[in-house]
Short mmCIF file of C-alpha atoms and ligand atoms in Angstrom, two decimals:
data_model
loop_
_atom_site.label_atom_id
_atom_site.label_comp_id
_atom_site.label_asym_id
_atom_site.label_seq_id
_atom_site.Cartn_x
_atom_site.Cartn_y
_atom_site.Cartn_z
CA MET A 1 -8.71 -19.71 -41.66
CA LYS A 2 -11.55 -17.50 -42.80
CA ARG A 3 -13.93 -16.00 -40.27
CA ARG A 4 -16.83 -18.09 -41.57
CA GLU A 5 -14.82 -21.31 -41.14
CA ILE A 6 -13.85 -20.35 -37.60
CA ILE A 7 -17.49 -19.82 -36.73
CA LYS A 8 -18.34 -23.17 -38.30
CA ASN A 9 -15.63 -24.90 -36.24
CA ILE A 10 -16.76 -23.28 -33.01
CA GLY A 11 -20.22 -24.60 -33.82
CA LEU A 12 -18.83 -28.11 -34.29
CA LEU A 13 -16.89 -27.88 -31.05
CA SER A 14 -19.92 -27.00 -29.01
CA ILE A 15 -21.90 -29.83 -30.62
CA SER A 16 -19.20 -32.40 -29.90
CA GLY A 17 -19.00 -31.00 -26.35
CA SER A 18 -22.60 -31.81 -25.73
CA VAL A 19 -22.28 -35.26 -27.33
CA ALA A 20 -19.42 -36.04 -24.93
CA GLY A 21 -21.82 -35.59 -22.07
CA ALA A 22 -20.44 -32.56 -20.28
CA VAL A 23 -23.52 -30.47 -20.84
CA VAL A 24 -26.08 -33.27 -20.79
CA PRO A 25 -27.94 -33.21 -17.47
CA VAL A 26 -27.83 -36.29 -15.28
CA VAL A 27 -31.03 -38.25 -15.81
CA SER A 28 -32.56 -40.40 -13.11
CA ARG A 29 -33.02 -44.12 -13.76
CA ALA A 30 -36.76 -43.81 -13.43
CA GLY A 31 -37.28 -41.24 -16.12
CA THR A 32 -36.23 -37.92 -17.52
CA MET A 33 -36.24 -35.75 -14.40
CA PRO A 34 -32.78 -34.43 -13.52
CA GLU A 35 -31.59 -36.00 -10.30
CA LYS A 36 -30.61 -33.60 -7.51
CA ARG A 37 -28.76 -35.36 -4.77
CA ASP A 38 -29.61 -34.30 -1.23
CA LEU A 39 -26.75 -35.53 0.92
CA PHE A 40 -28.38 -34.30 4.14
CA LYS A 41 -31.37 -36.52 3.34
CA GLU A 42 -29.28 -39.41 2.05
CA LEU A 43 -27.35 -39.58 5.33
CA GLY A 44 -30.16 -38.46 7.60
CA VAL A 45 -28.27 -35.37 8.77
CA THR A 46 -30.45 -32.53 10.13
CA PRO A 47 -29.84 -29.20 8.36
CA VAL A 48 -29.49 -26.43 10.94
CA ILE A 49 -30.27 -22.72 10.72
CA ASN A 50 -27.68 -20.83 12.78
CA ALA A 51 -29.27 -17.81 14.48
CA GLY A 52 -26.21 -17.34 16.67
CA VAL A 53 -22.50 -16.78 16.17
CA THR A 54 -19.91 -18.87 14.31
CA MET A 55 -19.25 -22.07 16.19
CA THR A 56 -17.11 -24.97 15.11
CA PHE A 57 -19.64 -27.54 16.34
CA LEU A 58 -22.20 -25.90 14.03
CA SER A 59 -19.75 -26.01 11.09
CA GLY A 60 -18.52 -22.40 11.37
CA SER A 61 -19.91 -20.16 8.66
CA LEU A 62 -21.27 -20.65 5.14
CA MET A 63 -18.76 -20.12 2.36
CA LEU A 64 -19.69 -17.48 -0.22
CA PRO A 65 -20.42 -18.50 -3.84
CA GLU A 66 -17.11 -16.94 -4.98
CA VAL A 67 -15.22 -19.19 -2.54
CA LEU A 68 -17.13 -22.31 -3.61
CA GLU A 69 -16.44 -21.42 -7.23
CA VAL A 70 -12.70 -21.24 -6.52
CA ILE A 71 -12.78 -24.55 -4.67
CA ASN A 72 -14.50 -26.22 -7.63
CA SER A 73 -12.42 -24.62 -10.34
CA THR A 74 -9.08 -25.47 -8.71
CA ALA A 75 -9.98 -29.12 -8.11
CA HIS A 76 -9.12 -30.29 -11.61
CA ASP A 77 -5.34 -29.84 -11.62
CA PHE A 78 -2.49 -30.91 -9.37
CA ALA A 79 -0.23 -28.31 -7.77
CA ASN A 80 3.05 -28.44 -5.89
CA MET A 81 1.94 -27.70 -2.34
CA TYR A 82 5.20 -25.94 -1.39
CA GLU A 83 4.77 -23.57 -4.30
CA LEU A 84 1.07 -23.04 -3.60
CA GLN A 85 1.62 -22.24 0.09
CA ASP A 86 4.44 -19.82 -0.84
CA LYS A 87 2.44 -18.02 -3.54
CA VAL A 88 -0.84 -17.84 -1.63
CA GLY A 89 1.10 -16.72 1.46
CA ALA A 90 2.93 -13.98 -0.44
CA LYS A 91 -0.35 -12.65 -1.80
CA ILE A 92 -2.01 -12.72 1.62
CA ALA A 93 0.99 -10.94 3.17
CA GLU A 94 0.69 -8.23 0.53
CA MET A 95 -3.03 -7.89 1.23
CA LEU A 96 -2.49 -7.68 5.00
CA HIS A 97 0.55 -5.37 4.89
CA CYS A 98 2.93 -7.73 6.65
CA GLU A 99 6.14 -9.60 5.84
CA ALA A 100 4.81 -13.11 5.38
CA ALA A 101 1.73 -15.29 5.75
CA MET A 102 0.51 -18.86 5.44
CA VAL A 103 -2.71 -20.82 5.40
CA THR A 104 -3.17 -23.15 8.37
CA SER A 105 -5.92 -25.60 9.25
CA GLY A 106 -7.64 -23.05 11.48
CA ALA A 107 -6.43 -20.67 14.18
CA ALA A 108 -5.79 -23.52 16.63
CA CYS A 109 -3.32 -24.99 14.14
CA ALA A 110 -1.76 -21.53 13.75
CA ILE A 111 -1.09 -21.49 17.52
CA VAL A 112 0.59 -24.91 17.33
CA LEU A 113 2.69 -23.87 14.32
CA GLY A 114 3.56 -20.44 15.72
CA THR A 115 4.71 -21.95 19.00
CA ALA A 116 6.61 -24.69 17.18
CA ALA A 117 8.30 -22.07 15.00
CA ALA A 118 9.32 -20.07 18.08
CA ILE A 119 10.84 -23.22 19.62
CA THR A 120 12.61 -24.69 16.58
CA GLY A 121 13.44 -21.81 14.29
CA GLN A 122 14.65 -23.52 11.12
CA ASP A 123 16.71 -26.17 12.96
CA PRO A 124 15.87 -29.57 11.38
CA LEU A 125 16.85 -31.55 14.49
CA LYS A 126 14.57 -29.53 16.78
CA ILE A 127 11.77 -29.80 14.20
CA LYS A 128 12.25 -33.56 14.29
CA LEU A 129 12.30 -33.77 18.10
CA ILE A 130 9.41 -31.60 19.35
CA PRO A 131 7.36 -32.16 21.48
CA ASN A 132 10.19 -34.13 23.14
CA LEU A 133 13.19 -31.81 23.06
CA PRO A 134 15.95 -32.64 25.55
CA GLY A 135 16.63 -30.09 28.30
CA PRO A 136 14.29 -27.73 30.14
CA ARG A 137 10.80 -27.25 28.71
CA PRO A 138 10.39 -24.19 26.49
CA GLU A 139 8.27 -21.51 28.19
CA VAL A 140 5.46 -19.39 26.77
CA ILE A 141 4.34 -16.34 28.75
CA MET A 142 0.63 -15.61 29.11
CA GLN A 143 -1.36 -13.30 31.35
CA LYS A 144 -3.19 -15.24 34.06
CA THR A 145 -6.52 -13.79 32.87
CA HIS A 146 -5.75 -14.85 29.29
CA ARG A 147 -5.65 -18.59 30.00
CA TYR A 148 -8.28 -20.24 27.77
CA LEU A 149 -9.30 -23.52 26.21
CA PHE A 150 -7.20 -22.99 23.10
CA ASP A 151 -3.89 -22.68 24.97
CA GLN A 152 -3.65 -26.49 24.87
CA ALA A 153 -2.43 -25.78 21.31
CA VAL A 154 0.64 -24.22 22.98
CA THR A 155 1.41 -27.14 25.30
CA THR A 156 0.91 -29.61 22.42
CA THR A 157 4.37 -28.54 21.27
CA GLY A 158 5.93 -29.52 24.61
CA ALA A 159 6.10 -25.93 25.84
CA GLN A 160 4.77 -24.96 29.26
CA ILE A 161 2.77 -21.84 30.01
CA ILE A 162 4.05 -19.37 32.58
CA GLU A 163 1.31 -17.14 34.00
CA VAL A 164 2.00 -13.50 34.80
CA GLU A 165 0.04 -10.51 36.05
CA GLY A 166 1.06 -6.97 35.18
CA PRO A 167 3.97 -5.60 33.13
CA GLU A 168 6.55 -5.96 35.91
CA GLU A 169 5.86 -9.62 36.52
CA MET A 170 5.91 -10.26 32.78
CA ASP A 171 9.28 -8.53 32.45
CA LYS A 172 10.75 -10.57 35.30
CA ALA A 173 9.32 -13.90 34.11
CA ILE A 174 11.16 -13.85 30.79
CA ASN A 175 14.33 -15.96 30.92
CA THR A 176 16.53 -18.05 28.61
CA ASN A 177 13.83 -20.77 28.36
CA THR A 178 11.19 -18.30 27.17
CA VAL A 179 10.39 -18.88 23.48
CA MET A 180 7.24 -16.82 22.97
CA THR A 181 4.58 -14.61 24.56
CA LEU A 182 0.89 -15.18 23.75
CA PHE A 183 -1.88 -12.57 23.96
CA PHE A 184 -5.54 -13.71 23.87
CA ASN A 185 -7.18 -10.71 22.26
CA ALA A 186 -10.76 -11.44 23.35
CA ALA A 187 -9.85 -11.98 27.03
CA GLU A 188 -12.21 -10.16 29.37
CA LYS A 189 -9.42 -8.66 31.47
CA SER A 190 -5.82 -7.69 30.74
CA SER A 191 -3.20 -6.54 33.22
CA VAL A 192 -0.75 -5.79 30.40
CA THR A 193 -1.85 -3.65 27.42
CA HIS A 194 -1.15 -4.66 23.81
CA GLU A 195 1.56 -2.01 23.57
CA GLU A 196 3.25 -2.95 26.85
CA PHE A 197 3.07 -6.63 25.91
CA VAL A 198 4.83 -6.01 22.59
CA ALA A 199 7.41 -3.67 24.15
CA ILE A 200 8.37 -6.14 26.88
CA SER A 201 8.60 -9.01 24.38
CA LYS A 202 10.78 -6.90 22.07
CA LYS A 203 13.02 -5.80 24.93
CA HIS A 204 13.87 -9.46 25.56
CA ASN A 205 13.92 -10.37 21.88
CA VAL A 206 11.10 -12.90 22.34
CA PRO A 207 8.46 -13.25 19.59
CA SER A 208 4.96 -12.07 20.55
CA PHE A 209 1.88 -13.87 19.22
CA ILE A 210 -1.72 -12.61 19.28
CA ASP A 211 -4.77 -14.84 18.86
CA ALA A 212 -7.52 -12.72 17.29
CA ALA A 213 -9.34 -15.71 15.79
CA ALA A 214 -12.91 -14.40 15.96
CA ASP A 215 -12.13 -10.69 15.90
CA VAL A 216 -13.53 -9.45 12.61
CA PRO A 217 -15.58 -7.36 12.06
CA PRO A 218 -14.32 -4.67 12.05
CA VAL A 219 -12.15 -5.39 9.01
CA GLU A 220 -9.50 -2.98 10.39
CA ASN A 221 -8.56 -5.61 12.97
CA LEU A 222 -6.90 -7.62 10.19
CA PHE A 223 -4.27 -4.86 10.05
CA LYS A 224 -4.24 -3.59 13.62
CA TYR A 225 -2.04 -6.04 15.50
CA GLN A 226 0.93 -6.28 13.13
CA LYS A 227 0.91 -2.47 13.23
CA ILE A 228 1.13 -2.53 17.03
CA GLY A 229 4.15 -4.77 16.58
CA PHE A 230 3.05 -8.36 17.25
CA ASP A 231 5.38 -10.80 15.47
CA LEU A 232 2.65 -13.36 14.76
CA VAL A 233 -1.09 -12.94 14.32
CA THR A 234 -3.82 -15.51 13.74
CA PHE A 235 -7.41 -15.25 12.52
CA SER A 236 -9.79 -18.11 11.78
CA GLY A 237 -10.65 -18.57 8.13
CA GLY A 238 -14.02 -20.12 8.79
CA LYS A 239 -15.59 -17.47 10.99
CA MET A 240 -16.78 -14.10 9.67
CA ILE A 241 -14.19 -14.10 6.85
CA ARG A 242 -16.34 -16.96 5.53
CA GLY A 243 -13.52 -19.05 4.14
CA PRO A 244 -13.27 -22.83 4.43
CA GLN A 245 -14.13 -23.90 7.99
CA SER A 246 -10.90 -25.88 8.33
CA ALA A 247 -8.66 -23.01 7.20
CA GLY A 248 -7.01 -20.17 9.07
CA LEU A 249 -4.41 -17.44 8.70
CA LEU A 250 -1.02 -17.13 10.36
CA PHE A 251 0.93 -14.01 9.45
CA GLY A 252 3.74 -11.74 10.59
CA ARG A 253 7.52 -12.01 10.70
CA LYS A 254 9.07 -13.76 7.70
CA ASP A 255 11.61 -15.94 9.56
CA LEU A 256 8.90 -17.23 11.89
CA ILE A 257 6.48 -18.00 9.05
CA GLU A 258 9.27 -19.89 7.24
CA ALA A 259 9.93 -21.87 10.44
CA ALA A 260 6.18 -22.53 10.83
CA LYS A 261 6.05 -23.88 7.26
CA LEU A 262 8.91 -26.28 8.07
CA ASN A 263 6.79 -27.59 10.95
CA HIS A 264 3.78 -28.16 8.67
CA SER A 265 2.50 -30.40 5.87
CA PRO A 266 3.52 -31.26 3.12
CA HIS A 267 6.66 -32.20 5.10
CA GLU A 268 6.04 -35.80 6.13
CA ALA A 269 7.02 -35.89 9.77
CA PRO A 270 6.70 -32.67 11.80
CA ILE A 271 4.16 -31.77 14.44
CA GLY A 272 1.96 -29.93 11.94
CA ARG A 273 1.71 -32.75 9.44
CA PRO A 274 -1.62 -34.03 10.82
CA MET A 275 -2.95 -30.46 10.37
CA LYS A 276 -2.82 -30.57 6.58
CA VAL A 277 -4.61 -27.98 4.45
CA ASN A 278 -5.71 -29.15 1.02
CA LYS A 279 -5.10 -27.36 -2.23
CA GLU A 280 -8.68 -26.23 -2.77
CA GLU A 281 -8.89 -24.76 0.74
CA MET A 282 -5.69 -22.78 0.24
CA PHE A 283 -7.09 -21.23 -2.93
CA GLY A 284 -10.44 -20.88 -1.14
CA MET A 285 -8.91 -19.10 1.85
CA TYR A 286 -7.20 -16.62 -0.46
CA ALA A 287 -10.47 -15.99 -2.33
CA ALA A 288 -12.42 -15.57 0.91
CA LEU A 289 -9.95 -13.06 2.34
CA LYS A 290 -9.91 -11.10 -0.90
CA ALA A 291 -13.72 -11.02 -0.98
CA TYR A 292 -13.82 -9.99 2.68
CA LEU A 293 -11.38 -7.10 2.17
CA GLU A 294 -13.26 -5.90 -0.91
CA ARG A 295 -16.72 -6.17 0.65
CA ASP A 296 -18.78 -3.06 1.36
CA HIS A 297 -18.69 -3.38 5.15
CA LYS A 298 -21.04 -0.46 5.74
CA LYS A 299 -23.63 -2.05 3.49
CA GLU A 300 -23.17 -5.44 5.14
CA TRP A 301 -23.73 -3.84 8.57
CA GLN A 302 -26.86 -2.07 7.25
CA ASP A 303 -28.15 -5.40 5.88
CA TRP A 304 -27.80 -6.90 9.35
CA LEU A 305 -29.72 -3.97 10.88
CA ASP A 306 -32.45 -4.40 8.25
CA ARG A 307 -32.76 -8.09 9.12
CA ILE A 308 -33.10 -7.19 12.79
CA LYS A 309 -35.81 -4.65 11.94
CA ARG A 310 -37.75 -7.24 9.92
CA ILE A 311 -37.63 -9.91 12.63
CA LYS A 312 -38.46 -7.35 15.33
CA SER A 313 -41.54 -6.10 13.47
CA ILE A 314 -42.88 -9.67 13.07
CA VAL A 315 -42.17 -10.77 16.64
CA GLU A 316 -43.49 -7.56 18.23
CA THR A 317 -46.97 -8.41 16.89
CA VAL A 318 -47.17 -10.60 20.02
CA PRO A 319 -48.44 -8.27 22.81
CA GLY A 320 -45.85 -7.60 25.52
CA VAL A 321 -42.81 -8.51 23.43
CA LEU A 322 -40.18 -5.84 22.79
CA GLY A 323 -37.06 -6.04 20.68
CA GLU A 324 -33.94 -3.93 20.42
CA THR A 325 -30.69 -4.02 18.50
CA SER A 326 -27.77 -5.17 20.61
CA VAL A 327 -24.14 -5.04 19.51
CA TYR A 328 -21.57 -7.22 21.27
CA PRO A 329 -18.78 -5.03 22.63
CA GLY A 330 -16.21 -7.36 21.01
CA PRO A 331 -13.47 -7.82 20.12
CA ALA A 332 -14.92 -11.28 19.31
CA ASN A 333 -18.27 -11.46 17.54
CA ALA A 334 -18.60 -7.66 17.40
CA PHE A 335 -21.75 -7.47 15.31
CA PRO A 336 -25.42 -6.67 15.90
CA SER A 337 -28.15 -9.09 16.95
CA LEU A 338 -31.77 -8.76 18.08
CA MET A 339 -32.44 -8.81 21.83
CA LEU A 340 -36.03 -9.73 22.66
CA ARG A 341 -37.59 -9.19 26.09
CA TRP A 342 -41.05 -9.92 27.45
CA ASP A 343 -42.98 -10.00 30.67
CA GLU A 344 -43.25 -13.62 31.79
CA GLN A 345 -46.58 -12.86 33.47
CA LYS A 346 -48.00 -12.12 30.02
CA VAL A 347 -46.00 -14.49 27.85
CA LYS A 348 -45.56 -17.57 29.97
CA ILE A 349 -42.35 -19.05 28.64
CA THR A 350 -38.70 -18.41 29.51
CA GLY A 351 -36.02 -17.45 27.00
CA ARG A 352 -34.31 -20.75 27.60
CA GLU A 353 -37.50 -22.66 26.75
CA VAL A 354 -37.96 -20.67 23.53
CA ALA A 355 -34.36 -21.47 22.53
CA GLU A 356 -35.00 -25.16 23.24
CA ALA A 357 -38.20 -25.17 21.18
CA LEU A 358 -36.41 -23.49 18.27
CA LYS A 359 -33.66 -26.09 18.38
CA SER A 360 -35.89 -29.13 18.54
CA GLY A 361 -38.35 -27.91 15.88
CA THR A 362 -38.20 -28.32 12.12
CA PRO A 363 -36.12 -26.83 10.65
CA SER A 364 -33.80 -26.81 13.64
CA ILE A 365 -32.86 -23.24 14.61
CA ALA A 366 -29.74 -23.23 16.77
CA GLY A 367 -27.48 -20.63 18.33
CA VAL A 368 -30.24 -18.56 19.92
CA SER A 369 -29.44 -17.96 23.57
CA GLY A 370 -32.17 -17.41 26.09
CA LYS A 371 -32.37 -16.46 29.74
CA GLY A 372 -35.14 -16.00 32.23
CA LYS A 373 -34.96 -13.96 35.40
CA ASP A 374 -37.32 -12.14 37.79
CA GLY A 375 -40.31 -12.67 35.52
CA LYS A 376 -38.42 -10.95 32.70
CA SER A 377 -37.18 -13.17 29.90
CA GLU A 378 -34.75 -12.46 27.14
CA LEU A 379 -33.68 -14.05 23.93
CA ARG A 380 -30.77 -13.12 21.68
CA VAL A 381 -31.48 -13.82 18.02
CA GLY A 382 -28.45 -13.65 15.73
CA VAL A 383 -28.85 -12.54 12.12
CA VAL A 384 -25.38 -12.47 10.56
CA LEU A 385 -25.22 -16.17 9.66
CA LEU A 386 -28.74 -16.43 8.23
CA ARG A 387 -29.25 -16.99 4.53
CA PRO A 388 -31.56 -14.25 3.18
CA ASP A 389 -34.42 -16.75 2.84
CA GLN A 390 -34.05 -17.81 6.48
CA VAL A 391 -34.73 -14.39 8.01
CA SER A 392 -38.53 -14.68 7.86
CA VAL A 393 -38.39 -18.39 8.79
CA VAL A 394 -36.65 -17.47 12.05
CA ALA A 395 -38.95 -14.49 12.66
CA ASN A 396 -42.12 -16.52 12.23
CA ARG A 397 -40.94 -19.44 14.34
CA VAL A 398 -39.99 -17.16 17.24
CA LYS A 399 -43.31 -15.32 16.92
CA ASP A 400 -45.32 -18.56 16.82
CA ILE A 401 -43.65 -19.97 19.93
CA LEU A 402 -44.19 -16.75 21.90
CA LYS A 403 -47.77 -16.38 20.67
CA LYS A 404 -48.67 -19.92 21.71
CA ASN A 405 -47.70 -19.02 25.25
CA ALA A 406 -49.29 -15.57 25.37
C1 PLP B 1 -12.35 -19.98 17.22
C2 PLP B 1 -11.16 -19.66 17.99
C3 PLP B 1 -9.99 -20.42 17.88
C4 PLP B 1 -9.92 -21.64 17.02
O1 PLP B 1 -10.02 -21.30 15.69
P1 PLP B 1 -10.18 -22.40 14.55
O2 PLP B 1 -10.03 -21.62 13.31
O3 PLP B 1 -11.53 -23.00 14.75
O4 PLP B 1 -9.10 -23.39 14.77
C5 PLP B 1 -8.88 -20.04 18.62
N1 PLP B 1 -8.93 -18.97 19.43
C6 PLP B 1 -10.03 -18.22 19.56
C7 PLP B 1 -9.99 -17.03 20.46
C8 PLP B 1 -11.19 -18.53 18.85
O5 PLP B 1 -12.28 -17.77 18.98
#
């Protein structure tokens, strides 16, 4: 075919493409205006601005355009889910410098699957029987100060939690029923250090699991715990990694990840079957992690500080109000936010009341936490989950509420 003919044919193709409708905009019944569907409006759901931290009840975090693009572009073909989980997992393991990885439906699912894997290994009968295995209940060791809401994901498998305090007690508590040890990374107090915890687990040949669900930034944490020697690590996909809200990462030792997969969908029966992850979210989780690892984290941090500076300068126009940058010590939610303080004699409203007014106003601004004590009030305004266009919206609303009471 000559070059001219090729060009002619390409021209024809693009014309027939538009005739088929793919590039013709949707036209409303009433006229020629393109119709943009607003599902929030259609269903009467209130859109919320999150000036706090990632919270599941506020739908986690917002996925980045590159993640949404991957979710859309992978929706048009079928895939074998075993193959997809294997290939996505292999890539994630390579990215995180560990033996194996998988995508779960969140960190809570990863705890169920990790515990299940520790109980069953690759034994099909055990996989079929949990949470009702015959014999003594499997035991999972946790530090007393590490008990938390999410450890119900452990007992879901039929295992019971044995509480210990200090390395000696931990060492003594491990017996033939012990299947796993679980470390809650963001616990306020630990009587056993990460290193001791791993060493004692290894001494008894019991897999150690660490829940670091909300513990990026810093990005280094995604590599830290497998390096210390934990056999299994979980992070949420839908927190600051900004993947799909119902996705998470489980990674570590290859035999345990294989056992976790056997306890998961697409197998029809096991304990993890109701915790299915769809195809688009698996691709999406991979894309989100890749984007997170490649992000300029210094620049992102600076952007957050700039947002704080902007809000501070607007709110401080109210006499008596002072703002300062405050960074959570971590390891969960270790990023900066704006702490506002004022004299309640001058600005007659408490932090709690400001937070309430922000939440009940339009648009609803949630996640701000406020306190009031001894005539001094404070309000923590989060910036990391704001869309760029929401920064001044939040600043002006906070300013207006304070000013009205000054
Ligand atoms: C958020 C969180 C979880 C649950 O994570 P999901 O991804 O929402 O399932 C578990 N553990 C800790 C410490 C968390 O912060």
